[in-house]
Coordinates of C-alpha atoms in Angstrom, one line a residue:
Chain A
E3 CA 2.2 11.5 11.2
I4 CA 4.5 12.2 8.2
V5 CA 2.9 13.7 5.2
L6 CA 4.3 12.8 1.8
T7 CA 3.8 15.3 -1.1
Q8 CA 4.3 14.1 -4.6
S9 CA 5.0 16.3 -7.6
P10 CA 4.0 16.9 -10.2
G11 CA 0.4 15.8 -9.8
T12 CA 0.3 14.9 -13.5
L13 CA 3.2 14.3 -15.9
S14 CA 2.6 14.2 -19.6
L15 CA 5.3 12.5 -21.6
S16 CA 5.8 10.4 -24.7
P17 CA 7.1 6.8 -25.0
G18 CA 10.8 6.7 -25.1
E19 CA 11.2 9.8 -22.9
G20 CA 12.5 9.9 -19.4
A21 CA 10.4 10.7 -16.3
T22 CA 11.4 12.2 -12.9
L23 CA 8.9 11.9 -10.1
S24 CA 9.4 13.6 -6.7
C25 CA 8.3 12.7 -3.2
R26 CA 8.9 15.1 -0.4
A27 CA 8.3 14.3 3.3
S28 CA 7.1 16.7 6.0
Q29 CA 9.9 15.6 8.3
M30 CA 12.8 13.2 8.3
F31 CA 12.1 9.5 9.0
G32 CA 14.4 6.5 9.6
S33 CA 17.1 5.2 7.3
N34 CA 15.7 6.0 3.9
Y35 CA 12.7 3.7 4.4
L36 CA 11.0 4.9 1.3
A37 CA 9.1 2.7 -1.2
W38 CA 7.6 3.4 -4.6
Y39 CA 4.6 1.7 -6.2
V40 CA 2.8 1.7 -9.5
Q41 CA -0.9 1.3 -9.9
K42 CA -2.8 0.6 -13.1
P43 CA -6.5 1.1 -13.4
G44 CA -8.5 -1.6 -11.6
Q45 CA -5.4 -3.1 -10.0
A46 CA -3.7 -3.0 -6.7
P47 CA -0.5 -1.1 -6.2
R48 CA 2.6 -3.0 -7.2
L49 CA 6.0 -2.6 -5.4
L50 CA 8.7 -1.0 -7.5
I51 CA 11.4 0.3 -5.2
Y52 CA 12.1 -0.2 -1.5
G53 CA 14.8 1.2 0.8
A54 CA 14.8 4.3 -1.5
S55 CA 16.9 2.7 -4.2
S56 CA 16.5 -1.1 -4.2
R57 CA 14.4 -2.6 -7.1
A58 CA 11.8 -5.2 -6.2
T59 CA 11.8 -8.6 -7.8
G60 CA 11.2 -8.5 -11.5
I61 CA 11.4 -4.7 -11.9
P62 CA 13.4 -3.6 -14.9
D63 CA 16.5 -1.5 -14.5
R64 CA 14.7 1.4 -16.3
F65 CA 13.3 2.2 -12.9
S66 CA 15.6 3.7 -10.3
G67 CA 15.1 5.4 -7.0
S68 CA 17.3 7.9 -5.2
G69 CA 17.2 10.5 -2.4
S70 CA 17.7 10.8 1.3
G71 CA 16.4 12.9 4.2
T72 CA 13.1 14.3 3.1
D73 CA 13.5 14.4 -0.7
F74 CA 13.2 11.3 -2.9
T75 CA 13.0 10.7 -6.6
L76 CA 11.8 7.9 -8.9
T77 CA 13.4 8.0 -12.3
I78 CA 12.0 6.0 -15.3
N79 CA 14.2 5.9 -18.4
R80 CA 12.9 5.1 -21.9
L81 CA 9.2 5.1 -21.0
E82 CA 7.3 2.1 -22.3
P83 CA 3.5 2.2 -23.0
E84 CA 2.9 0.1 -19.9
D85 CA 4.6 2.6 -17.7
F86 CA 1.8 5.2 -18.0
A87 CA 0.0 4.8 -14.7
V88 CA -0.2 6.3 -11.2
Y89 CA 2.8 6.2 -9.0
Y90 CA 2.8 6.4 -5.2
C91 CA 5.5 6.8 -2.6
Q92 CA 5.3 5.3 0.9
Q93 CA 7.5 6.0 4.0
Y94 CA 7.9 3.3 6.5
G95 CA 10.5 4.8 8.8
S96 CA 7.9 6.4 11.1
S97 CA 4.7 4.9 12.4
P98 CA 2.1 5.0 11.0
T99 CA 3.4 4.3 7.6
T100 CA 2.0 6.8 5.1
F101 CA 1.6 7.2 1.4
G102 CA 1.7 10.1 -1.0
Q103 CA -1.3 11.3 -3.0
G104 CA 0.2 10.0 -6.3
T105 CA 1.6 11.2 -9.6
R106 CA -0.3 10.4 -12.7
L107 CA 2.0 9.6 -15.7
E108 CA 0.0 10.1 -18.9
I109 CA 0.8 9.8 -22.5
K110 CA 1.4 13.1 -24.2
Chain B
Q7 CA 2.9 -18.6 -5.2
V8 CA 1.3 -16.8 -2.3
Q9 CA -1.9 -15.0 -3.1
L10 CA -4.3 -12.9 -1.0
Q11 CA -8.0 -12.6 -1.6
E12 CA -10.4 -10.2 0.2
S13 CA -14.0 -11.1 0.9
G14 CA -16.9 -9.3 2.5
P15 CA -20.0 -7.2 1.9
G16 CA -19.7 -4.5 -0.8
L17 CA -22.4 -2.4 0.9
V18 CA -22.6 -1.3 4.5
K19 CA -25.1 1.0 6.1
P20 CA -24.0 4.1 8.0
S21 CA -23.3 3.4 11.7
Q22 CA -22.9 -0.3 11.2
T23 CA -19.8 -2.5 11.2
L24 CA -17.6 -3.2 8.2
S25 CA -16.2 -6.7 8.2
L26 CA -13.7 -8.1 5.8
T27 CA -11.6 -11.3 5.6
C28 CA -8.4 -11.9 3.7
I29 CA -7.6 -15.5 2.8
V30 CA -4.0 -16.4 2.3
S31 CA -3.3 -19.2 -0.2
G32 CA -0.2 -20.8 -1.5
G33 CA 1.6 -20.2 1.8
S34 CA 1.2 -20.2 5.6
I35 CA 0.1 -17.2 7.5
N36 CA 2.1 -18.8 10.4
S37 CA 5.3 -17.7 8.7
G38 CA 7.1 -15.6 11.3
N39 CA 8.6 -13.5 8.5
Y40 CA 5.5 -11.3 7.8
Y41 CA 3.0 -8.9 9.1
W42 CA -0.5 -8.9 7.4
S43 CA -2.1 -5.5 6.8
W44 CA -5.2 -3.9 5.7
I45 CA -4.9 -0.8 3.4
R46 CA -7.7 1.3 2.0
Q47 CA -7.9 3.7 -0.9
P48 CA -10.8 6.1 -1.7
A49 CA -11.4 6.5 -5.4
G50 CA -8.8 8.9 -6.9
K51 CA -6.8 9.2 -3.7
G52 CA -3.6 7.7 -2.2
P53 CA -3.7 4.5 -0.1
E54 CA -4.1 4.7 3.7
W55 CA -2.7 2.1 6.0
I56 CA -5.3 0.8 8.4
G57 CA -3.5 -1.7 10.6
R58 CA -1.5 -4.9 10.7
I59 CA -1.5 -8.2 12.5
Y60 CA 1.1 -10.9 13.2
F61 CA 0.3 -14.6 13.2
S62 CA 0.5 -14.5 17.0
G63 CA -2.3 -12.0 17.1
S64 CA -0.2 -9.0 17.9
T65 CA -1.6 -5.9 16.3
N66 CA -0.6 -2.3 15.3
Y67 CA -3.3 0.1 14.3
N68 CA -3.4 3.5 12.6
P69 CA -4.1 6.0 15.4
S70 CA -6.7 7.7 13.2
L71 CA -8.8 4.5 13.2
K72 CA -7.8 2.8 16.4
S73 CA -10.9 3.6 18.3
R74 CA -13.1 1.9 15.7
L75 CA -10.8 -0.9 14.6
S76 CA -10.3 -4.5 15.5
M77 CA -8.2 -7.1 13.6
S78 CA -8.0 -10.8 14.2
V79 CA -6.2 -13.8 12.8
D80 CA -7.4 -17.5 12.3
T81 CA -4.3 -19.6 11.6
S82 CA -6.4 -22.7 11.2
K83 CA -8.1 -21.1 8.2
N84 CA -5.1 -19.2 7.1
Q85 CA -6.9 -15.9 7.1
F86 CA -7.1 -12.6 8.9
S87 CA -10.0 -10.2 9.4
L88 CA -10.9 -6.6 9.9
E89 CA -13.8 -5.0 11.7
L90 CA -14.4 -1.3 11.5
T91 CA -17.3 0.0 13.6
S92 CA -19.6 3.0 13.3
V93 CA -18.9 3.5 9.6
T94 CA -19.7 6.7 7.7
A95 CA -19.5 7.7 4.0
A96 CA -15.9 8.6 4.6
D97 CA -15.1 4.9 5.0
T98 CA -16.2 4.2 1.4
A99 CA -13.1 2.9 -0.4
F100 CA -11.3 0.0 -2.0
Y101 CA -10.0 -2.2 0.8
Y102 CA -6.8 -4.2 0.2
C103 CA -5.1 -6.8 2.3
A104 CA -1.3 -6.9 1.9
R105 CA 1.8 -8.5 3.2
S106 CA 4.9 -6.7 4.6
G107 CA 8.0 -7.8 6.4
R108 CA 8.3 -8.4 10.1
Y109 CA 10.8 -5.7 10.8
G110 CA 10.8 -1.9 10.6
S111 CA 13.3 -2.0 7.8
D112 CA 10.9 -4.0 5.6
W113 CA 7.5 -2.5 6.3
Y114 CA 6.8 -2.1 2.7
F115 CA 4.1 -4.1 0.9
D116 CA 5.4 -6.7 -1.6
L117 CA 2.1 -8.6 -2.0
W118 CA -1.4 -7.3 -2.3
G119 CA -4.8 -8.7 -2.8
R120 CA -6.9 -7.6 -5.7
G121 CA -9.0 -5.4 -3.5
T122 CA -12.7 -5.1 -2.7
L123 CA -14.9 -2.0 -3.0
V124 CA -16.9 -1.2 0.1
T125 CA -19.5 1.5 -0.1
V126 CA -21.2 3.0 3.0
S127 CA -24.7 4.0 2.1
S128 CA -28.2 3.6 3.3

């Protein structure tokens, strides 16, 4: 199965700053089938990005996804207080679908 | 709007069977547009996909769990279920039901239940 490695493990930033989160796959998978989720304490993950760069319904344009092959990036511009949470990537181009171990975005 | 709700015991003894049900409300599980999945997440770790079921009963399981796993669907009750046999402490996790698209191009999860914590302990 494909292993997704997210970096950094923890990212400490201040509101208003920009964040760059990385997701690297152990091998290529089909057609940029990469999604990003955000999870807040006590809640289920919530879909942010699918198809590597398409925003899910209701997701503000401060969130953007990019990348191809084995390297993908989630960029968050102008961090808001509610953005500080844990972010996961998921590949769905190869079965079984797999998730990364997460990047914790914390307030500096 | 469509909502998912997990239900089942929060505590299961080692070697026994973990059984959970996900009730779909606000929409029909019979919609041919979706697969219905189970996903689990140990505390402090990333999610792990367990398996999925289509309204017809067709299933796909994670190979790592396949030998212990069974999923079923009850369209009359608009719900689907999970059974995981011979559980150990390693099966302790939050268990979520979730919805994904029908095709490989949309096997991402756009709707999740709130999750339920299952602890395996004697």
